[in-house]
Coordinates of C-alpha atoms in Angstrom, one line a residue:
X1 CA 92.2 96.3 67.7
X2 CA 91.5 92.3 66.2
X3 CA 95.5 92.0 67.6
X4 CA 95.3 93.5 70.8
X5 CA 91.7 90.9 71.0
X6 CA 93.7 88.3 70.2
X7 CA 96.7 88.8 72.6
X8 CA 94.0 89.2 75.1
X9 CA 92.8 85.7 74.4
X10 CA 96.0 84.5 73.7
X11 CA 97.0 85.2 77.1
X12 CA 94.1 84.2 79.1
X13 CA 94.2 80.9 77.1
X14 CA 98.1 80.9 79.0
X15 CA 96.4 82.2 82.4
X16 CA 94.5 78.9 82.6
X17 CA 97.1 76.3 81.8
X18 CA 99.1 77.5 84.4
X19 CA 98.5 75.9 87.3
X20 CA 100.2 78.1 90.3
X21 CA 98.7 81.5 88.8
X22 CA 94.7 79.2 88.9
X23 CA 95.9 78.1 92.4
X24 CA 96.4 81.6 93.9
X25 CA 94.2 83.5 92.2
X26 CA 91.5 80.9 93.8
X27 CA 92.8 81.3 97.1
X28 CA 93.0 85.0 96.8
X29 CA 89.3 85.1 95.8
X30 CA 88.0 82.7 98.3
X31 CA 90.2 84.2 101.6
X32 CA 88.4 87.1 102.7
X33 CA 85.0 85.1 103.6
X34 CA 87.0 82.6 106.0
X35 CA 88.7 85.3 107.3
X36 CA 85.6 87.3 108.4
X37 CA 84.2 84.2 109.7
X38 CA 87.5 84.2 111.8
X39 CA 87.5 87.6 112.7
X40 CA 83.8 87.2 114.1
X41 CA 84.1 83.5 115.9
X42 CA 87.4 85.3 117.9
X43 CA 85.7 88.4 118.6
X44 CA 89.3 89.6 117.5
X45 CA 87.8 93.6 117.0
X46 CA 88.8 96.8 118.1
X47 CA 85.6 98.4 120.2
X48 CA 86.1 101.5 117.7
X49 CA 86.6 99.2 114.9
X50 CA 83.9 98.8 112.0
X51 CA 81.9 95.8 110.4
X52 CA 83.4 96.6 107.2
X53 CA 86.8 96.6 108.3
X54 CA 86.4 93.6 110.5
X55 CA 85.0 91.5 108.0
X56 CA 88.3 92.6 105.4
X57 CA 90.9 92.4 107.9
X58 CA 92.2 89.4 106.3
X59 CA 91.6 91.3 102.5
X60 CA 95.8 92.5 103.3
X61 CA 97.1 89.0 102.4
X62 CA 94.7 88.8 99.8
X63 CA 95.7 91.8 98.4
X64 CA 99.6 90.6 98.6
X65 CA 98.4 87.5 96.4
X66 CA 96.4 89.8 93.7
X67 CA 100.2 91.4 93.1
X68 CA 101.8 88.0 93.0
X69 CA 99.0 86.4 90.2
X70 CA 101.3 89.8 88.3
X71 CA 104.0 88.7 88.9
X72 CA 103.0 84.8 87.9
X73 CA 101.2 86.1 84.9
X74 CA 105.0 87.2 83.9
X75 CA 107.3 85.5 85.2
X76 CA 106.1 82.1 84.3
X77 CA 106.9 82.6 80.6
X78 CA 110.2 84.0 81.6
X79 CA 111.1 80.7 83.4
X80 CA 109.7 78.1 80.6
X81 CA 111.0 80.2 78.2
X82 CA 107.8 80.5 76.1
X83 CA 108.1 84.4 75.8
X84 CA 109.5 83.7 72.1
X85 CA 106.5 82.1 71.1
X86 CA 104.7 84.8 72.7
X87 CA 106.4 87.1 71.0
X88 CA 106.3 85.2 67.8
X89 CA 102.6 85.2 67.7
X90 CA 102.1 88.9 68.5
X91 CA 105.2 91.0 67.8
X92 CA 104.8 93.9 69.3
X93 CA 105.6 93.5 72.8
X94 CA 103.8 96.9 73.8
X95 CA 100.4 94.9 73.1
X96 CA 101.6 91.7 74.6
X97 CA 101.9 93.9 78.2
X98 CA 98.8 95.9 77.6
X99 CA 97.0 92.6 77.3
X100 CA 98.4 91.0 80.3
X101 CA 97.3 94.2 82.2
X102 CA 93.6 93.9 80.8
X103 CA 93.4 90.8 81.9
X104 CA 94.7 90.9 85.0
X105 CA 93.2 94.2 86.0
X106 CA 89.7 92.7 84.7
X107 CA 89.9 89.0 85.9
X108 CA 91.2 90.5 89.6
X109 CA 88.6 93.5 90.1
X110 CA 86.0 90.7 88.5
X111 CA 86.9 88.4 91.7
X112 CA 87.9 90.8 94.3
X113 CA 84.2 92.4 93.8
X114 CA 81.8 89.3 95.1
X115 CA 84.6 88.4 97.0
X116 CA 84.9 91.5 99.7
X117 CA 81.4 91.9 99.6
X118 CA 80.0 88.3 100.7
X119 CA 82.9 88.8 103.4
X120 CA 81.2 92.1 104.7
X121 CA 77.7 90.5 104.5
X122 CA 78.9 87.4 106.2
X123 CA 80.4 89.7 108.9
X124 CA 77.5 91.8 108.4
X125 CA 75.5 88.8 109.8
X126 CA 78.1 87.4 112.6
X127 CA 79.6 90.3 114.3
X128 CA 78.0 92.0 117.0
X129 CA 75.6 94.8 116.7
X130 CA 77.7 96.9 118.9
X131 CA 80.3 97.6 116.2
X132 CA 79.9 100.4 114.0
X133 CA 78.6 100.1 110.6
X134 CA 81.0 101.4 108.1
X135 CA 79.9 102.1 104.8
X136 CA 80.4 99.7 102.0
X137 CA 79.5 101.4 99.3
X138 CA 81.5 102.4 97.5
X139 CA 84.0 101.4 99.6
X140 CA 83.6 97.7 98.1
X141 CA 84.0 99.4 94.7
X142 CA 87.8 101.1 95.4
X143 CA 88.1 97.5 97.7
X144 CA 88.4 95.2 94.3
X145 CA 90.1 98.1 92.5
X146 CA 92.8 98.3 94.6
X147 CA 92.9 93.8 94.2
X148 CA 93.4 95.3 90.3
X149 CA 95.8 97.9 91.2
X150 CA 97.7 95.7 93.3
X151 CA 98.0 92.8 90.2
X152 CA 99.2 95.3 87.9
X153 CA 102.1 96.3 90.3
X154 CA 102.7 93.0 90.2
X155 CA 102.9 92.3 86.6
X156 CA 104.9 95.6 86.2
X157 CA 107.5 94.3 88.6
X158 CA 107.5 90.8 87.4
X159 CA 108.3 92.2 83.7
X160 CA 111.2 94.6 85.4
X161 CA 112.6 91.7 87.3
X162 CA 111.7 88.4 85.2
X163 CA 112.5 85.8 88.1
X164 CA 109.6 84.6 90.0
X165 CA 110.9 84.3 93.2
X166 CA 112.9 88.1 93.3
X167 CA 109.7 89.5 92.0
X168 CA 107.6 87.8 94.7
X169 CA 109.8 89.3 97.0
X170 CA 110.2 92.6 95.4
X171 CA 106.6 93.1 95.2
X172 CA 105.2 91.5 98.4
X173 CA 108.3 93.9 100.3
X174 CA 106.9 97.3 98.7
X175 CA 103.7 96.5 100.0
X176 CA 104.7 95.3 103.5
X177 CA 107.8 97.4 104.5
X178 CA 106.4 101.4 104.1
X179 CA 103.8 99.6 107.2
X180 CA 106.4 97.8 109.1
X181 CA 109.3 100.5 108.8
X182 CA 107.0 103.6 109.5
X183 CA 107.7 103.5 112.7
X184 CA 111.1 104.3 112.2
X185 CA 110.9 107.3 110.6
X186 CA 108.4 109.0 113.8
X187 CA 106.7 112.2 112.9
X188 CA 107.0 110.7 109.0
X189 CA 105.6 107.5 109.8
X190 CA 102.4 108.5 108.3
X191 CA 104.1 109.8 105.0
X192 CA 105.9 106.6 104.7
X193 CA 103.3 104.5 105.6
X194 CA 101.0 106.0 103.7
X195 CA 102.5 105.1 100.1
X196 CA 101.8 101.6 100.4
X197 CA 98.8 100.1 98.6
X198 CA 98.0 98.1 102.2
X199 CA 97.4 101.8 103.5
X200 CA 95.1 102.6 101.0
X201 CA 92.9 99.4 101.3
X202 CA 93.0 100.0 105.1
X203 CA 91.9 103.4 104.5
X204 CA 89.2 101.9 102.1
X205 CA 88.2 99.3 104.2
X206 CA 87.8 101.7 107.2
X207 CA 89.5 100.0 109.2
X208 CA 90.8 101.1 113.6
X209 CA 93.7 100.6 112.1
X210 CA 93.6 103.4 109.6
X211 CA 94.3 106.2 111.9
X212 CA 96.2 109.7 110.4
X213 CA 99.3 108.7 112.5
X214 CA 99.9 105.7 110.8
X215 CA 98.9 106.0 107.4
X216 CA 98.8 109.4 106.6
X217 CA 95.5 111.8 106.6
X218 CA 95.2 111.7 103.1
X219 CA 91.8 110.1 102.3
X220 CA 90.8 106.5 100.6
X221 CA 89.6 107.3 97.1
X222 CA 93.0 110.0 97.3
X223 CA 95.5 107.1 98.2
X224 CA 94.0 104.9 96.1
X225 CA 94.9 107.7 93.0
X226 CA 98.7 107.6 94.5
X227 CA 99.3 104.2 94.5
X228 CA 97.2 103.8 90.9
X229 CA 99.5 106.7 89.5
X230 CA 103.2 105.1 90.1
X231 CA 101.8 101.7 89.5
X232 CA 101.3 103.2 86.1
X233 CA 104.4 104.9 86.4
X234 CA 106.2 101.3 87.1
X235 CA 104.1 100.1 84.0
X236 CA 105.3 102.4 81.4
X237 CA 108.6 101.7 82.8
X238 CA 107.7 97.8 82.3
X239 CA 107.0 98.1 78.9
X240 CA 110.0 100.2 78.0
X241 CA 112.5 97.7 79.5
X242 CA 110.4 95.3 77.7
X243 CA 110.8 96.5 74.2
X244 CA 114.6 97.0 74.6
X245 CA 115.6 93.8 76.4
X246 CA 116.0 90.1 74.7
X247 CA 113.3 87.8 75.2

């Protein structure tokens, strides 16, 4: 336990002296509230749409930054090369990815909380009464879990991958494409569609966009359990490929 506290402080200690991973993981806390002042100054909404998912309709490309502050979390040690000291200074490389994970799963659900909520409450107070309510809690709650959800996928396919860039792409593509290729697939749209943490966040978010057709009719707290169960598939995976591979 006093090693797996110290690889935790190691590595957040590493979190802030990199600059891009500070940079987005500011941006990704401080987008949804512009976005549901956005949202309300273009009266952008769907008449069946909800307050709730009005005020998070810009939480998507957050979300897609809370899986590339993984990947950063990584992938910058991978490119500077500093994974041998890493790994000098705790050995077992099993702790070293458990540690990232706490802290990126913490520090993400941490910001992704105050976050989403000040959006809705800001959208709470622009938006029209005429929209239906939604209900945030505990919607908020599975909101900033799937921010955490979505980090860890991130850090998972950054460890897989190593490169910054082809795990940017990697990750940011499993979380847009199952959306944009549903249609394809017609009366499967909704079971491809459906897999993708965007999906459950809509779902979560309750959304007009989070019809049955589109993203399946399984329900929020449901999808959210899918996409946290092969994220900790991918994980596992992770740290295997980690303990086998050269630093």
């Amino acid at each position: 336990m006093r090693e797996f506290g110290r690889a935790v402080a190691f590595e957040w200690i590493k979190f802030r002296s990199l600059r891009s991973t500070v940079w987005t993981t500011l941006v990704m806390a401080v987008l949804p509230v512009p976005g549901a002042v956005f949202v309300a100054a273009t009266e952008s909404l769907q008449p069946d749409d909800t307050v709730l998912g009005g005020s998070l309709t810009i939480a998507v490309p957050a979300l897609m930054l809370a899986a590339v502050v993984g990947v950063l979390v990584v992938s910058g040690e991978y490119g500077s090369g500093t994974t041998v000291t890493t790994f000098a200074a705790v050995p077992r490389r099993g702790t070293v990815l458990a540690a990232k994970a706490v802290l990126v799963a913490g520090l993400l659900y941490a910001l992704a909380l105050p976050s989403t909520a000040a959006a809705y409450l800001v959208g709470d107070a622009l938006l029209d009464d005429g929209y239906a309510q939604g209900d945030p809690m505990p919607a908020l709650l599975g909101v900033a879990a799937a921010f955490s959800v979505a980090g860890l996928l991130g850090l998972a396919v950054g460890t897989l991958v190593r490169h910054a860039a082809g795990a940017v792409t990697s990750v940011v593509a499993g979380l847009l494409l199952p959306s944009m290729l549903g249609p394809l697939f017609g009366d499967a749209e909704r079971w491809v569609a459906g897999i993708s943490p965007t999906a459950a966040l809509e779902k979560l978010t309750q959304t007009s966009d989070a019809t049955a057709e589109a993203v399946g009719s399984l329900g929020a707290w449901p999808s959210l359990l899918l996409v946290t169960g092969y994220t900790s598939l991918t994980l596992l995976a992770a740290g295997a490929a980690l303990r086998t591979r050269d630093a």
